[in-house]
Short mmCIF file of C-alpha atoms and ligand atoms in Angstrom, two decimals:
data_model
loop_
_atom_site.label_atom_id
_atom_site.label_comp_id
_atom_site.label_asym_id
_atom_site.label_seq_id
_atom_site.Cartn_x
_atom_site.Cartn_y
_atom_site.Cartn_z
CA MET A 1 38.04 -277.36 115.42
CA ARG A 2 34.53 -276.38 116.46
CA SER A 3 35.86 -273.85 118.90
CA LEU A 4 38.14 -272.45 116.22
CA VAL A 5 35.15 -271.97 113.90
CA LEU A 6 33.22 -270.40 116.76
CA ALA A 7 36.13 -268.10 117.53
CA LEU A 8 36.33 -267.12 113.87
CA VAL A 9 32.59 -266.47 113.72
CA LEU A 10 32.81 -264.35 116.87
CA LEU A 11 35.79 -262.47 115.51
CA CYS A 12 34.07 -261.76 112.22
CA SER A 13 30.83 -260.72 113.82
CA SER A 14 32.54 -258.39 116.27
CA ALA A 15 34.49 -256.90 113.36
CA TRP A 16 31.15 -256.46 111.64
CA VAL A 17 29.67 -254.78 114.69
CA LEU A 18 32.69 -252.48 114.82
CA ALA A 19 32.33 -251.66 111.13
CA GLN A 20 28.67 -250.92 111.69
CA SER A 21 29.26 -248.70 114.69
CA ALA A 22 31.94 -246.85 112.77
CA GLN A 23 29.64 -245.73 109.95
CA SER A 24 31.37 -242.66 108.61
CA ILE A 25 29.13 -239.67 108.05
CA TRP A 26 31.75 -237.78 106.02
CA GLY A 27 31.98 -237.34 102.29
CA PRO A 28 34.41 -235.46 100.02
CA ALA A 29 34.47 -231.67 100.22
CA THR A 30 35.57 -230.87 96.68
CA GLY A 31 33.65 -230.48 93.44
CA ARG A 32 30.17 -229.27 92.70
CA GLN A 33 28.50 -232.35 94.19
CA VAL A 34 29.77 -231.82 97.77
CA PHE A 35 26.22 -232.01 99.14
CA SER A 36 25.16 -234.90 96.91
CA ASN A 37 27.46 -237.78 97.85
CA PRO A 38 26.10 -240.98 99.40
CA LEU A 39 27.36 -242.19 102.78
CA LEU A 40 30.21 -244.65 102.38
CA GLY A 41 29.47 -248.35 102.53
CA LEU A 42 25.92 -248.49 101.18
CA THR A 43 25.02 -251.97 99.86
CA PRO A 44 24.16 -252.37 96.15
CA ASP A 45 20.44 -252.48 97.06
CA GLU A 46 20.75 -249.37 99.17
CA LEU A 47 22.62 -247.60 96.39
CA GLU A 48 19.80 -248.43 94.02
CA SER A 49 17.26 -246.87 96.34
CA PHE A 50 19.58 -243.87 96.77
CA ASN A 51 19.87 -243.44 93.00
CA ARG A 52 16.12 -243.75 92.47
CA GLY A 53 15.57 -241.12 95.17
CA ARG A 54 18.17 -238.87 93.57
CA SER A 55 16.39 -239.08 90.19
CA LEU A 56 13.07 -238.17 91.82
CA PHE A 57 14.67 -235.23 93.65
CA ARG A 58 16.08 -233.94 90.34
CA GLN A 59 12.96 -234.81 88.34
CA VAL A 60 11.01 -232.06 86.60
CA TRP A 61 7.45 -233.19 87.37
CA VAL A 62 4.85 -232.92 84.60
CA ILE A 63 1.17 -232.11 84.40
CA ALA A 64 -1.28 -235.05 84.47
CA PRO A 65 -2.28 -237.03 82.53
CA SER A 66 1.03 -237.97 80.93
CA VAL A 67 1.30 -241.24 79.01
CA MET A 68 5.08 -241.03 78.73
CA ASP A 69 5.75 -240.04 82.33
CA ALA A 70 2.83 -241.47 84.32
CA ASP A 71 5.13 -242.11 87.30
CA VAL A 72 6.13 -238.48 87.56
CA ASP A 73 2.96 -236.64 86.60
CA GLY A 74 0.58 -234.77 88.89
CA LEU A 75 2.30 -231.38 89.07
CA GLY A 76 -0.16 -228.77 90.39
CA PRO A 77 -2.98 -227.72 89.91
CA LEU A 78 -1.21 -225.02 91.96
CA TYR A 79 2.50 -225.15 92.66
CA ASN A 80 5.68 -223.11 93.11
CA ARG A 81 8.33 -224.85 91.03
CA PRO A 82 8.35 -228.14 89.07
CA ALA A 83 11.40 -229.77 90.74
CA CYS A 84 12.77 -230.17 94.24
CA THR A 85 16.15 -228.98 92.96
CA SER A 86 14.59 -225.68 91.77
CA CYS A 87 14.80 -224.50 95.38
CA HIS A 88 17.54 -226.86 96.59
CA PRO A 89 20.05 -226.45 93.72
CA VAL A 90 22.69 -229.21 93.82
CA ASN A 91 21.25 -229.93 97.29
CA SER A 92 22.51 -226.55 98.48
CA ARG A 93 20.51 -223.57 99.71
CA GLY A 94 18.37 -221.51 97.37
CA LEU A 95 18.96 -217.81 96.89
CA ALA A 96 16.60 -214.89 97.53
CA PRO A 97 15.93 -212.64 94.53
CA GLU A 98 17.19 -209.09 94.05
CA SER A 99 14.64 -206.28 94.50
CA GLU A 100 11.52 -206.72 92.33
CA GLN A 101 12.85 -209.94 90.74
CA ARG A 102 10.90 -213.19 90.78
CA MET A 103 11.39 -215.75 93.52
CA ARG A 104 13.12 -218.77 92.07
CA ALA A 105 14.24 -220.73 95.12
CA MET A 106 12.07 -219.20 97.77
CA LEU A 107 8.47 -219.42 98.94
CA VAL A 108 6.10 -217.44 101.13
CA ARG A 109 4.16 -219.16 103.93
CA LEU A 110 0.78 -217.55 104.64
CA SER A 111 -1.80 -217.54 107.41
CA ILE A 112 -4.28 -215.35 109.23
CA PRO A 113 -4.27 -214.70 112.98
CA GLY A 114 -5.47 -217.68 115.03
CA GLU A 115 -4.75 -221.42 115.06
CA ASN A 116 -6.11 -224.40 113.14
CA ALA A 117 -7.60 -227.44 114.89
CA HIS A 118 -4.09 -228.84 115.54
CA GLY A 119 -2.52 -225.68 116.93
CA GLY A 120 -0.88 -224.86 113.59
CA PRO A 121 -1.14 -221.73 111.45
CA LEU A 122 -4.68 -220.85 110.31
CA PRO A 123 -4.72 -220.89 106.49
CA HIS A 124 -6.00 -217.85 104.61
CA PRO A 125 -9.50 -218.69 103.27
CA ALA A 126 -8.55 -217.89 99.64
CA TYR A 127 -4.78 -218.46 99.50
CA GLY A 128 -4.25 -221.31 101.97
CA ASP A 129 -0.98 -221.60 103.89
CA GLN A 130 1.52 -220.96 101.10
CA LEU A 131 1.53 -218.69 98.07
CA ASN A 132 1.58 -220.97 94.99
CA GLU A 133 2.73 -218.66 92.25
CA GLU A 134 2.08 -221.09 89.39
CA GLY A 135 -1.00 -222.87 88.05
CA ILE A 136 -1.37 -225.52 85.34
CA PRO A 137 -3.21 -224.39 82.17
CA GLY A 138 -6.75 -223.35 83.12
CA VAL A 139 -5.90 -222.73 86.77
CA ALA A 140 -4.74 -219.22 87.69
CA GLY A 141 -1.54 -219.09 89.71
CA GLU A 142 -2.20 -217.31 93.00
CA GLY A 143 -0.07 -214.26 92.21
CA ARG A 144 3.47 -213.05 92.77
CA ALA A 145 5.37 -212.03 95.83
CA THR A 146 8.44 -209.94 95.16
CA LEU A 147 10.86 -208.56 97.70
CA VAL A 148 12.00 -204.99 98.04
CA TRP A 149 15.23 -204.74 100.03
CA HIS A 150 15.77 -201.89 102.47
CA GLU A 151 19.31 -201.18 103.60
CA GLU A 152 20.62 -199.76 106.83
CA ALA A 153 24.21 -199.08 107.83
CA PHE A 154 26.11 -200.67 110.70
CA GLN A 155 29.55 -199.71 111.98
CA PHE A 156 31.92 -201.76 114.14
CA PRO A 157 33.77 -199.92 116.94
CA ASP A 158 36.94 -200.15 114.82
CA GLY A 159 35.21 -198.39 111.92
CA GLU A 160 34.43 -201.34 109.61
CA GLN A 161 31.14 -200.63 107.81
CA VAL A 162 28.49 -203.20 106.93
CA ALA A 163 25.18 -202.66 105.11
CA LEU A 164 22.32 -204.77 106.46
CA ARG A 165 19.28 -205.37 104.25
CA ARG A 166 15.75 -206.29 105.28
CA PRO A 167 13.08 -207.59 102.89
CA GLU A 168 9.60 -206.18 102.39
CA ILE A 169 7.06 -208.29 100.51
CA LYS A 170 5.09 -206.71 97.64
CA TRP A 171 2.11 -208.45 96.04
CA GLN A 172 1.45 -208.52 92.30
CA ASP A 173 -1.38 -209.98 90.22
CA MET A 174 -3.20 -211.58 93.15
CA ALA A 175 -5.76 -213.82 91.44
CA TYR A 176 -8.08 -214.75 94.32
CA GLY A 177 -8.76 -211.42 95.99
CA SER A 178 -6.89 -209.13 98.32
CA ALA A 179 -3.97 -210.38 100.39
CA GLU A 180 -4.01 -207.30 102.66
CA GLY A 181 -3.34 -208.06 106.30
CA ILE A 182 -2.26 -211.65 105.62
CA LEU A 183 0.61 -212.98 107.79
CA THR A 184 3.67 -213.95 105.77
CA SER A 185 6.97 -215.74 106.15
CA ALA A 186 9.36 -215.69 103.18
CA ARG A 187 11.89 -218.54 103.30
CA VAL A 188 14.62 -219.81 100.97
CA GLY A 189 15.15 -223.52 100.38
CA PRO A 190 17.81 -224.76 102.84
CA ALA A 191 20.61 -227.24 102.02
CA VAL A 192 19.43 -230.85 102.29
CA PHE A 193 22.47 -233.02 103.17
CA GLY A 194 22.91 -234.72 106.55
CA LEU A 195 19.16 -234.67 107.22
CA GLY A 196 19.02 -238.39 108.04
CA LEU A 197 21.26 -237.69 111.00
CA LEU A 198 19.05 -234.85 112.25
CA ASP A 199 16.03 -237.14 111.75
CA ALA A 200 17.73 -239.87 113.80
CA VAL A 201 18.12 -237.74 116.95
CA SER A 202 15.30 -238.93 119.21
CA ASP A 203 12.41 -236.72 120.30
CA GLN A 204 13.32 -237.51 123.91
CA TYR A 205 16.90 -236.31 123.33
CA LEU A 206 15.58 -232.95 122.13
CA GLN A 207 13.13 -232.67 125.00
CA ASP A 208 15.98 -233.40 127.43
CA LEU A 209 18.12 -230.75 125.72
CA ALA A 210 15.34 -228.20 126.12
CA ALA A 211 14.92 -229.13 129.81
CA GLN A 212 18.68 -228.93 130.35
CA SER A 213 18.80 -225.56 128.58
CA ALA A 214 15.96 -224.27 130.80
CA SER A 215 17.74 -225.42 133.97
CA GLN A 216 20.83 -223.44 132.87
CA GLY A 217 18.82 -220.29 132.24
CA GLY A 218 18.53 -220.81 128.49
CA ALA A 219 15.24 -220.59 126.66
CA GLY A 220 15.58 -223.13 123.81
CA ARG A 221 12.36 -225.10 123.37
CA VAL A 222 10.98 -227.79 121.13
CA ASN A 223 8.18 -227.05 118.72
CA GLN A 224 5.16 -229.38 118.92
CA VAL A 225 3.67 -229.89 115.48
CA TRP A 226 0.90 -231.99 114.00
CA SER A 227 2.12 -235.26 112.51
CA SER A 228 -0.06 -236.35 109.59
CA LYS A 229 1.41 -239.86 109.89
CA ALA A 230 0.88 -240.33 113.63
CA GLN A 231 -2.30 -238.20 113.62
CA ALA A 232 -0.98 -236.75 116.85
CA PRO A 233 1.31 -233.93 118.02
CA LYS A 234 5.04 -234.64 117.69
CA VAL A 235 8.33 -232.86 118.29
CA GLY A 236 9.12 -230.62 115.29
CA ARG A 237 12.62 -230.48 113.79
CA PHE A 238 12.59 -229.66 110.05
CA GLY A 239 11.89 -226.29 108.47
CA PHE A 240 13.16 -222.93 109.74
CA LYS A 241 10.73 -223.00 112.66
CA ALA A 242 11.00 -226.76 113.29
CA ASN A 243 7.53 -226.88 111.79
CA THR A 244 7.54 -230.50 110.58
CA SER A 245 8.42 -233.59 112.57
CA THR A 246 10.16 -236.25 110.47
CA LEU A 247 12.12 -236.31 107.24
CA ARG A 248 9.44 -238.44 105.57
CA GLU A 249 6.70 -236.01 106.58
CA GLN A 250 8.79 -233.04 105.49
CA ILE A 251 9.23 -234.62 102.04
CA ALA A 252 5.49 -235.32 101.72
CA ALA A 253 4.75 -231.76 102.89
CA ALA A 254 7.13 -230.39 100.24
CA PHE A 255 5.40 -232.41 97.53
CA ILE A 256 1.95 -231.14 98.39
CA GLY A 257 2.93 -227.61 99.41
CA ASP A 258 5.56 -226.72 96.81
CA MET A 259 4.53 -228.90 93.84
CA GLY A 260 0.85 -229.74 94.44
CA ILE A 261 1.58 -233.50 94.40
CA THR A 262 -0.50 -235.74 96.67
CA SER A 263 0.85 -238.70 98.66
CA SER A 264 -0.44 -241.15 101.25
CA LEU A 265 0.40 -238.55 103.92
CA HIS A 266 -1.34 -235.67 102.11
CA SER A 267 -4.20 -236.93 99.96
CA GLU A 268 -6.12 -233.62 99.80
CA ARG A 269 -5.44 -231.39 96.80
CA PRO A 270 -3.95 -227.98 97.61
CA CYS A 271 -7.07 -226.02 96.59
CA THR A 272 -9.05 -223.65 98.82
CA SER A 273 -12.85 -223.52 98.59
CA VAL A 274 -12.80 -220.48 96.27
CA GLN A 275 -10.35 -222.17 93.87
CA THR A 276 -12.89 -224.12 91.81
CA ALA A 277 -10.76 -224.65 88.68
CA CYS A 278 -8.06 -226.06 90.95
CA GLN A 279 -10.53 -228.48 92.52
CA GLN A 280 -11.74 -229.70 89.12
CA ALA A 281 -8.32 -230.25 87.50
CA VAL A 282 -7.28 -233.75 86.39
CA SER A 283 -5.42 -235.77 89.02
CA GLY A 284 -2.21 -237.71 88.32
CA GLY A 285 -3.25 -240.69 90.47
CA GLU A 286 -4.52 -241.35 93.96
CA PRO A 287 -2.08 -240.57 95.37
CA GLU A 288 0.20 -239.00 92.78
CA LEU A 289 3.40 -239.90 94.63
CA SER A 290 3.60 -243.63 95.44
CA ASP A 291 4.83 -244.93 98.80
CA GLN A 292 7.74 -246.56 96.97
CA GLN A 293 8.75 -243.14 95.60
CA LEU A 294 8.40 -241.62 99.08
CA ASP A 295 10.57 -244.44 100.48
CA ASP A 296 13.26 -243.84 97.86
CA LEU A 297 13.28 -240.08 98.40
CA SER A 298 13.47 -240.55 102.15
CA PHE A 299 16.34 -243.00 101.74
CA TYR A 300 18.16 -240.63 99.41
CA LEU A 301 17.88 -237.53 101.59
CA ALA A 302 18.65 -239.55 104.74
CA HIS A 303 21.89 -240.98 103.35
CA LEU A 304 23.57 -237.90 101.89
CA ALA A 305 27.03 -237.53 103.38
CA VAL A 306 28.26 -234.49 105.28
CA PRO A 307 31.21 -232.84 103.48
CA GLU A 308 34.44 -233.12 105.42
CA ARG A 309 35.77 -230.06 107.22
CA ARG A 310 38.64 -228.14 105.65
CA HIS A 311 41.77 -227.33 107.69
CA PRO A 312 40.27 -227.86 111.17
CA GLU A 313 43.82 -227.91 112.58
CA HIS A 314 44.81 -224.52 111.19
CA PRO A 315 45.79 -222.23 114.12
CA GLN A 316 43.44 -219.44 113.02
CA VAL A 317 40.54 -221.92 112.71
CA GLN A 318 41.31 -223.30 116.16
CA GLN A 319 41.41 -219.83 117.64
CA GLY A 320 38.07 -219.15 115.97
CA GLU A 321 36.63 -222.32 117.45
CA GLN A 322 37.66 -221.19 120.94
CA LEU A 323 36.02 -217.81 120.35
CA PHE A 324 32.88 -219.56 119.07
CA ASN A 325 32.65 -221.34 122.43
CA ALA A 326 33.69 -218.34 124.52
CA LEU A 327 31.15 -216.00 122.89
CA GLY A 328 28.30 -218.40 123.65
CA CYS A 329 27.58 -219.34 120.03
CA ALA A 330 27.89 -223.02 120.95
CA SER A 331 25.07 -222.81 123.49
CA CYS A 332 22.63 -222.87 120.54
CA HIS A 333 24.89 -224.04 117.71
CA ARG A 334 25.82 -227.22 119.64
CA PRO A 335 28.93 -228.82 118.19
CA GLN A 336 27.40 -232.25 118.67
CA LEU A 337 24.09 -234.09 119.00
CA HIS A 338 23.69 -237.88 119.13
CA THR A 339 21.40 -240.10 117.13
CA GLY A 340 19.18 -242.58 118.94
CA ALA A 341 19.46 -246.36 119.17
CA GLN A 342 15.97 -246.75 117.66
CA ALA A 343 16.39 -244.45 114.65
CA PRO A 344 14.56 -245.69 111.52
CA TYR A 345 17.68 -246.45 109.45
CA PRO A 346 20.10 -248.82 111.28
CA ARG A 347 23.17 -247.17 109.74
CA LEU A 348 22.28 -243.87 111.31
CA ARG A 349 21.94 -245.14 114.90
CA ASN A 350 24.29 -244.15 117.74
CA LEU A 351 26.29 -241.59 115.78
CA ALA A 352 27.68 -238.20 116.73
CA VAL A 353 26.12 -235.40 114.68
CA PRO A 354 28.42 -232.35 114.34
CA ALA A 355 25.69 -230.13 112.90
CA TYR A 356 26.22 -227.10 115.17
CA THR A 357 22.55 -226.90 116.08
CA ASP A 358 20.37 -227.94 119.01
CA LEU A 359 17.32 -228.15 116.70
CA LEU A 360 15.50 -226.01 119.29
CA LEU A 361 13.58 -222.77 118.85
CA HIS A 362 15.13 -219.54 120.11
CA ASP A 363 13.82 -216.01 120.30
CA MET A 364 16.08 -214.10 117.91
CA GLY A 365 14.65 -210.67 118.58
CA GLU A 366 12.52 -208.17 116.70
CA GLY A 367 15.00 -207.81 113.81
CA LEU A 368 14.41 -211.38 112.56
CA SER A 369 10.67 -211.50 113.36
CA ASP A 370 8.47 -212.59 110.46
CA GLY A 371 5.26 -211.67 112.27
CA ARG A 372 3.87 -215.17 111.72
CA PRO A 373 3.64 -217.85 114.43
CA ASP A 374 4.12 -221.48 113.33
CA TYR A 375 2.68 -223.95 115.87
CA GLN A 376 4.43 -223.05 119.12
CA ALA A 377 7.13 -221.01 117.42
CA SER A 378 6.43 -217.32 117.89
CA ALA A 379 7.12 -214.74 115.18
CA GLN A 380 10.57 -214.12 116.69
CA GLN A 381 11.50 -217.75 117.29
CA TRP A 382 13.60 -219.73 114.83
CA ARG A 383 15.25 -223.13 114.90
CA THR A 384 19.01 -222.84 115.40
CA ALA A 385 20.41 -223.10 111.89
CA PRO A 386 22.83 -226.05 111.42
CA LEU A 387 26.23 -224.61 110.51
CA TRP A 388 27.81 -227.67 108.88
CA GLY A 389 28.75 -227.13 105.25
CA LEU A 390 28.61 -223.37 105.77
CA GLY A 391 31.97 -222.68 104.15
CA LEU A 392 31.03 -224.69 101.06
CA ALA A 393 27.66 -223.03 100.44
CA ALA A 394 29.34 -219.85 99.22
CA GLN A 395 31.48 -221.87 96.82
CA ILE A 396 28.54 -223.89 95.42
CA ASN A 397 26.09 -221.02 95.14
CA ALA A 398 28.64 -218.53 93.78
CA THR A 399 26.91 -215.91 95.96
CA GLU A 400 26.76 -215.86 99.74
CA GLN A 401 23.38 -215.70 101.43
CA TYR A 402 22.42 -216.70 104.94
CA LEU A 403 19.43 -216.79 107.32
CA HIS A 404 15.87 -217.96 106.59
CA ASP A 405 15.21 -215.30 103.95
CA GLY A 406 18.71 -214.95 102.54
CA ARG A 407 18.99 -211.37 103.79
CA ALA A 408 22.57 -211.75 105.04
CA ARG A 409 25.18 -211.45 102.27
CA SER A 410 28.10 -212.43 104.49
CA LEU A 411 28.68 -214.40 107.67
CA THR A 412 29.28 -211.10 109.45
CA GLU A 413 25.83 -209.83 108.42
CA ALA A 414 24.28 -213.12 109.57
CA ILE A 415 25.80 -212.71 113.04
CA LEU A 416 24.80 -209.03 113.24
CA TRP A 417 21.14 -210.01 112.72
CA HIS A 418 21.25 -212.13 115.90
CA GLY A 419 19.24 -210.58 118.72
CA GLY A 420 16.94 -211.73 121.52
CA GLU A 421 18.48 -214.73 123.26
CA ALA A 422 21.57 -214.31 121.07
CA GLN A 423 21.97 -210.58 121.82
CA SER A 424 24.89 -211.05 124.23
CA ALA A 425 26.75 -213.33 121.78
CA ARG A 426 26.22 -210.71 119.07
CA GLU A 427 27.48 -207.90 121.35
CA ALA A 428 30.56 -209.95 122.23
CA PHE A 429 31.21 -210.47 118.51
CA VAL A 430 30.87 -206.74 117.79
CA GLN A 431 33.41 -205.94 120.52
CA LEU A 432 36.05 -208.37 119.20
CA PRO A 433 39.20 -206.90 117.65
CA PRO A 434 39.19 -207.37 113.84
CA GLU A 435 41.71 -210.24 113.86
CA HIS A 436 39.57 -212.20 116.31
CA ARG A 437 36.47 -211.58 114.19
CA GLU A 438 38.45 -212.89 111.23
CA ALA A 439 39.42 -216.02 113.20
CA LEU A 440 35.79 -216.69 114.11
CA LEU A 441 34.81 -216.38 110.45
CA ALA A 442 37.69 -218.67 109.45
CA PHE A 443 36.29 -221.28 111.83
CA LEU A 444 32.78 -220.92 110.35
CA ARG A 445 34.22 -221.27 106.84
CA SER A 446 36.01 -224.47 107.88
CA LEU A 447 32.68 -226.17 108.67
C1 HEC B 1 9.55 -223.32 96.02
C2 HEC B 1 10.76 -223.74 96.65
C3 HEC B 1 10.87 -225.17 97.14
C4 HEC B 1 10.63 -226.32 96.44
C5 HEC B 1 10.12 -226.50 95.02
C6 HEC B 1 10.99 -227.40 97.35
N1 HEC B 1 11.43 -226.90 98.54
FE1 HEC B 1 12.08 -227.99 100.11
N2 HEC B 1 12.19 -226.31 101.23
C7 HEC B 1 11.90 -225.03 100.79
C8 HEC B 1 11.82 -224.13 101.92
C9 HEC B 1 11.54 -222.66 101.86
C10 HEC B 1 12.06 -224.90 103.07
C11 HEC B 1 11.98 -224.45 104.53
C12 HEC B 1 10.52 -224.67 104.90
C13 HEC B 1 10.05 -224.04 106.18
O1 HEC B 1 10.82 -223.44 106.91
O2 HEC B 1 8.85 -224.15 106.44
C14 HEC B 1 12.30 -226.27 102.60
C15 HEC B 1 12.63 -227.33 103.44
C16 HEC B 1 12.87 -228.61 103.00
C17 HEC B 1 13.37 -229.68 103.82
C18 HEC B 1 13.78 -229.55 105.29
C19 HEC B 1 15.20 -229.06 105.43
C20 HEC B 1 15.57 -228.69 106.84
O3 HEC B 1 16.77 -228.53 107.11
O4 HEC B 1 14.72 -228.50 107.69
C21 HEC B 1 13.40 -230.80 103.04
C22 HEC B 1 13.86 -232.18 103.45
C23 HEC B 1 12.90 -230.44 101.74
N3 HEC B 1 12.61 -229.09 101.74
C24 HEC B 1 12.71 -231.31 100.70
C25 HEC B 1 12.10 -230.96 99.50
C26 HEC B 1 11.66 -231.91 98.50
C27 HEC B 1 11.75 -233.42 98.62
C28 HEC B 1 11.15 -231.19 97.48
C29 HEC B 1 10.49 -231.69 96.20
C30 HEC B 1 9.26 -232.39 96.41
C31 HEC B 1 11.25 -229.79 97.84
N4 HEC B 1 11.84 -229.69 99.07
C32 HEC B 1 10.85 -228.75 97.02
C33 HEC B 1 11.70 -224.67 99.48
C34 HEC B 1 11.35 -225.54 98.46
C1 HEC B 2 20.20 -218.07 121.07
C2 HEC B 2 20.67 -219.01 120.10
C3 HEC B 2 21.79 -218.61 119.17
C4 HEC B 2 23.04 -218.11 119.52
C5 HEC B 2 23.58 -217.82 120.90
C6 HEC B 2 23.74 -217.92 118.27
N1 HEC B 2 22.95 -218.30 117.21
FE1 HEC B 2 23.47 -218.28 115.25
N2 HEC B 2 21.58 -218.76 114.73
C7 HEC B 2 20.55 -219.02 115.61
C8 HEC B 2 19.32 -219.17 114.89
C9 HEC B 2 17.96 -219.46 115.48
C10 HEC B 2 19.63 -218.97 113.53
C11 HEC B 2 18.67 -218.97 112.34
C12 HEC B 2 18.06 -217.59 112.20
C13 HEC B 2 17.33 -217.35 110.90
O1 HEC B 2 17.40 -218.17 109.98
O2 HEC B 2 16.67 -216.32 110.79
C14 HEC B 2 21.07 -218.73 113.47
C15 HEC B 2 21.79 -218.52 112.29
C16 HEC B 2 23.16 -218.37 112.23
C17 HEC B 2 23.93 -218.28 111.02
C18 HEC B 2 23.38 -218.37 109.60
C19 HEC B 2 23.36 -219.81 109.18
C20 HEC B 2 22.74 -220.06 107.84
O3 HEC B 2 22.86 -221.20 107.37
O4 HEC B 2 22.11 -219.20 107.24
C21 HEC B 2 25.24 -218.12 111.38
C22 HEC B 2 26.43 -217.99 110.46
C23 HEC B 2 25.28 -218.10 112.82
N3 HEC B 2 24.01 -218.28 113.30
C24 HEC B 2 26.44 -217.95 113.56
C25 HEC B 2 26.43 -217.69 114.93
C26 HEC B 2 27.59 -217.25 115.67
C27 HEC B 2 28.97 -217.08 115.10
C28 HEC B 2 27.19 -217.06 116.96
C29 HEC B 2 27.98 -216.51 118.11
C30 HEC B 2 28.51 -215.17 117.90
C31 HEC B 2 25.78 -217.42 117.03
N4 HEC B 2 25.37 -217.78 115.77
C32 HEC B 2 25.03 -217.42 118.18
C33 HEC B 2 20.67 -219.14 116.98
C34 HEC B 2 21.75 -218.71 117.73
#
């Protein structure tokens, strides 16, 4: 009898282990919420944390002091938009504005030549390291950056024409003095699903990838960024230049940088020494974002499912996948990474991550240069963009835009902007017969 019980216990626990190791990362790929579904199998407690995090992500934060909304006050004194979803609409990517229109889901990073004490960008003395367009009453917003798009024509050998556009930043109403000569990097909000999986890939794994890439003649490298939590340099992985290290730190950086909301990781207000009204504004608490709120947001963003692929078995998609490998796209857009055994959330350990990125920095050539280094990322270096969910972004956003500043209006344009280390892959793409190009695009749209 005892051995039977023991056998049953063993059986159940091994089934449990199996269930754990088989955590599915996939979620449904239909409807408007494709990037907002929780991973399957969350416990009731976990779902509560997920839902609290979701509310905070969708919350429109208010100016302090607020009696009604004391938990969600503290917006500003300087900020870009009042909600995370302003720039990450339905957890998808934000769009760049048309010429001379206001930025709604985009921001401009700033710096001056040189490095700060931690090897990061050197903030502009008056404007800091990001243009905050808005201020609360009594505090002047920093000014406006608008884009002017310049078009140039490209023609494939078979005659197909494509117009490529490149943004130029124009300043308006700069409130704290001239911004001439300042280094800039305009970036749209990226999609935010699947980030727990990217967070769960170990630093060592990425360092090994970079070493392996170097030994095969590749040039992918990790960024080393300052971790405000560890108070030490760490491997970077989030942001378009892998300029923040962990999901939690990225969230805290977004709160302070984009919404002016302090947290235990960023207790200093976002005011430069010339911004006196900003320094004197009322605070919404010390810090304004509680650790519990940071925990819930981290849990939420870490446990968003990856939408399932559509028609991966379709012959055209399969042909496209072969071309993707043959052209060398997969050397940067790696079909698979693996999460570590020590990752912070147990559910996310030891999983395959089909994100089509290596999370490493690559020199993409002069065409994509922003002229602004970010820690060890040079002006021309960018983190390989994850390609999962690519085919759904167009559907959710109603308009297609790709790359860090949304300049590409089709997948073809996005590929044509590849240069530098990706120059040979781009050339190979240009030389493909039209039906092969179409197959490659069909594969990308199936992701
Ligand atoms: C004004 C627009 C804007 C707002 C508001 C905004 N973000 Fe972002 N978000 C961005 C941009 C742009 C990036 C890329 C940053 C970079 O490359 O440095 C980004 C990156 C991120 C990333 C990393 C994604 C990745 O794949 O690397 C996360 C996570 C994130 N934001 C969370 C948040 C949270 C949480 C909030 C609310 C507190 C928020 N964002 C508010 C524009 C915004
Ligand atoms: C040397 C590394 C490298 C190679 C090779 C490469 N890419 Fe990329 N890819 C990148 C980087 C880095 C970005 C992000 C650039 C940016 O945002 O400015 C990117 C962005 C993209 C994007 C836009 C994604 C988005 O979400 O906006 C697409 C699509 C893409 N690549 C497809 C391809 C295809 C197809 C190939 C092969 C023909 C390829 N790439 C080869 C590094 C590479």
